[in-house]
Amino acid sequence: QVQLVESGGGLVQAGGSLRLSCVDSGRTFNLRTMAWFRQAPGKAREFVSAISWRSGLNSADSVNGRFTISRDNAKNTVYLQIASLKPEDTAVYYCAASGMYGSHTRTEAEYDYWGQGTQVTVSS
């Protein structure tokens, strides 16, 4: 059973950095693509970055190299390192897992499991 729990969000000043973590309590983490999405106030949820079970990467153009996704299969954890935070990065950040052997797609519907989200607030 896949169960995702995010952590690491908080209030940070513009220009700062954060590392978000998402732990999967299941046994098949290493066989799933993991992704991060975010939802800003009043906006639709949007794709941020994904890392496949083979460690292939896919990131939204908007993150411009400031966001780095990584995974540690030994810890069943996926990370999102965010640098040079901007007020427009304020959002709830969600972790998502694909089905077994899923591709590192940007399509929300391709992800079967979701965490509850962690709030990131960037002050100017």
Tab-separated table of C-alpha atoms in Angstrom:
chain	number	residue	atom	x	y	z
A	1	GLN	CA	0.000	0.000	0.000
A	2	VAL	CA	1.370	3.381	-1.017
A	3	GLN	CA	1.034	6.102	1.570
A	4	LEU	CA	2.818	9.391	1.046
A	5	VAL	CA	3.681	11.895	3.745
A	6	GLU	CA	5.292	15.217	2.914
A	7	SER	CA	7.307	17.416	5.241
A	8	GLY	CA	9.686	20.339	5.137
A	9	GLY	CA	7.376	23.186	4.248
A	10	GLY	CA	7.208	26.419	6.160
A	11	LEU	CA	7.566	30.169	6.077
A	12	VAL	CA	10.749	31.442	4.470
A	13	GLN	CA	12.011	34.784	3.215
A	14	ALA	CA	12.508	35.426	-0.459
A	15	GLY	CA	15.926	34.272	-1.559
A	16	GLY	CA	15.997	31.464	0.961
A	17	SER	CA	15.894	27.737	0.346
A	18	LEU	CA	13.935	24.723	1.496
A	19	ARG	CA	14.109	20.981	1.119
A	20	LEU	CA	10.824	19.150	0.960
A	21	SER	CA	10.672	15.443	1.715
A	22	CYS	CA	8.093	12.797	0.918
A	23	VAL	CA	8.223	9.366	2.486
A	24	ASP	CA	6.393	6.351	1.067
A	25	SER	CA	5.451	3.718	3.591
A	26	GLY	CA	4.929	1.052	0.920
A	27	ARG	CA	7.296	-1.578	-0.424
A	28	THR	CA	7.361	-0.642	-4.092
A	29	PHE	CA	8.793	2.876	-3.926
A	30	ASN	CA	11.779	1.955	-6.075
A	31	LEU	CA	9.468	0.833	-8.898
A	32	ARG	CA	7.421	4.026	-9.129
A	33	THR	CA	7.921	7.423	-10.650
A	34	MET	CA	7.688	10.139	-8.022
A	35	ALA	CA	6.657	13.707	-8.693
A	36	TRP	CA	6.017	17.038	-7.077
A	37	PHE	CA	3.110	19.277	-7.942
A	38	ARG	CA	2.056	22.551	-6.389
A	39	GLN	CA	-1.106	24.569	-6.038
A	40	ALA	CA	-0.982	28.285	-5.419
A	41	PRO	CA	-3.966	30.120	-3.915
A	42	GLY	CA	-6.735	30.478	-6.471
A	43	LYS	CA	-4.876	28.510	-9.127
A	44	ALA	CA	-4.985	25.008	-10.522
A	45	ARG	CA	-2.476	22.436	-9.385
A	46	GLU	CA	0.585	22.404	-11.613
A	47	PHE	CA	3.447	20.034	-12.317
A	48	VAL	CA	6.826	20.894	-10.819
A	49	SER	CA	9.189	17.976	-11.289
A	50	ALA	CA	9.325	14.196	-11.600
A	51	ILE	CA	11.922	11.470	-11.220
A	52	SER	CA	11.306	8.055	-12.672
A	53	TRP	CA	12.071	4.699	-11.121
A	54	ARG	CA	15.122	4.705	-13.405
A	55	SER	CA	16.003	8.223	-12.198
A	56	GLY	CA	14.977	9.921	-15.421
A	57	LEU	CA	14.093	13.566	-14.831
A	58	ASN	CA	11.378	15.899	-16.037
A	59	SER	CA	10.888	19.435	-14.751
A	60	ALA	CA	8.583	22.304	-15.556
A	61	ASP	CA	10.133	25.130	-17.541
A	62	SER	CA	8.979	27.594	-14.909
A	63	VAL	CA	11.323	26.259	-12.239
A	64	ASN	CA	14.344	27.434	-14.232
A	65	GLY	CA	16.865	25.209	-12.502
A	66	ARG	CA	15.958	26.447	-9.020
A	67	PHE	CA	14.203	23.188	-8.143
A	68	THR	CA	16.055	19.889	-7.866
A	69	ILE	CA	14.284	16.581	-7.428
A	70	SER	CA	16.083	13.531	-6.117
A	71	ARG	CA	15.266	10.197	-4.559
A	72	ASP	CA	16.761	7.821	-2.022
A	73	ASN	CA	15.336	4.370	-2.601
A	74	ALA	CA	16.934	3.027	0.570
A	75	LYS	CA	14.863	5.524	2.556
A	76	ASN	CA	11.722	5.398	0.378
A	77	THR	CA	12.018	9.155	0.116
A	78	VAL	CA	11.827	11.716	-2.650
A	79	TYR	CA	13.139	15.229	-2.124
A	80	LEU	CA	12.563	18.604	-3.688
A	81	GLN	CA	15.329	21.105	-3.072
A	82	ILE	CA	14.179	24.646	-3.773
A	83	ALA	CA	16.667	27.475	-4.046
A	84	SER	CA	16.264	31.243	-4.428
A	85	LEU	CA	12.674	31.144	-3.314
A	86	LYS	CA	10.298	33.758	-4.678
A	87	PRO	CA	6.925	34.923	-3.346
A	88	GLU	CA	5.305	33.301	-6.383
A	89	ASP	CA	6.562	29.931	-5.145
A	90	THR	CA	4.020	30.181	-2.334
A	91	ALA	CA	1.798	27.128	-2.672
A	92	VAL	CA	0.844	23.802	-1.219
A	93	TYR	CA	3.339	21.279	-2.526
A	94	TYR	CA	2.092	17.759	-3.173
A	95	CYS	CA	4.027	14.558	-3.597
A	96	ALA	CA	2.636	11.991	-6.029
A	97	ALA	CA	3.464	8.418	-7.028
A	98	SER	CA	2.752	6.690	-10.292
A	99	GLY	CA	1.661	3.150	-10.863
A	100	MET	CA	4.342	0.511	-11.121
A	101	TYR	CA	6.980	1.378	-13.747
A	102	GLY	CA	5.254	4.659	-14.585
A	103	SER	CA	6.876	7.228	-16.840
A	104	HIS	CA	8.052	10.626	-15.596
A	105	THR	CA	5.129	12.407	-17.137
A	106	ARG	CA	3.844	15.889	-16.338
A	107	THR	CA	0.259	14.677	-16.521
A	108	GLU	CA	-1.492	14.750	-13.167
A	109	ALA	CA	-3.888	11.945	-14.102
A	110	GLU	CA	-0.970	9.540	-14.554
A	111	TYR	CA	-0.233	9.620	-10.835
A	112	ASP	CA	-2.229	7.237	-8.686
A	113	TYR	CA	-1.252	8.233	-5.171
A	114	TRP	CA	-1.034	11.627	-3.510
A	115	GLY	CA	0.164	13.036	-0.247
A	116	GLN	CA	-1.742	15.570	1.837
A	117	GLY	CA	0.542	18.413	0.860
A	118	THR	CA	2.910	20.715	2.689
A	119	GLN	CA	2.542	24.488	2.730
A	120	VAL	CA	5.372	26.676	1.507
A	121	THR	CA	4.992	30.393	2.107
A	122	VAL	CA	7.575	32.845	0.829
A	123	SER	CA	7.578	36.351	2.241
A	124	SER	CA	8.940	39.287	0.289
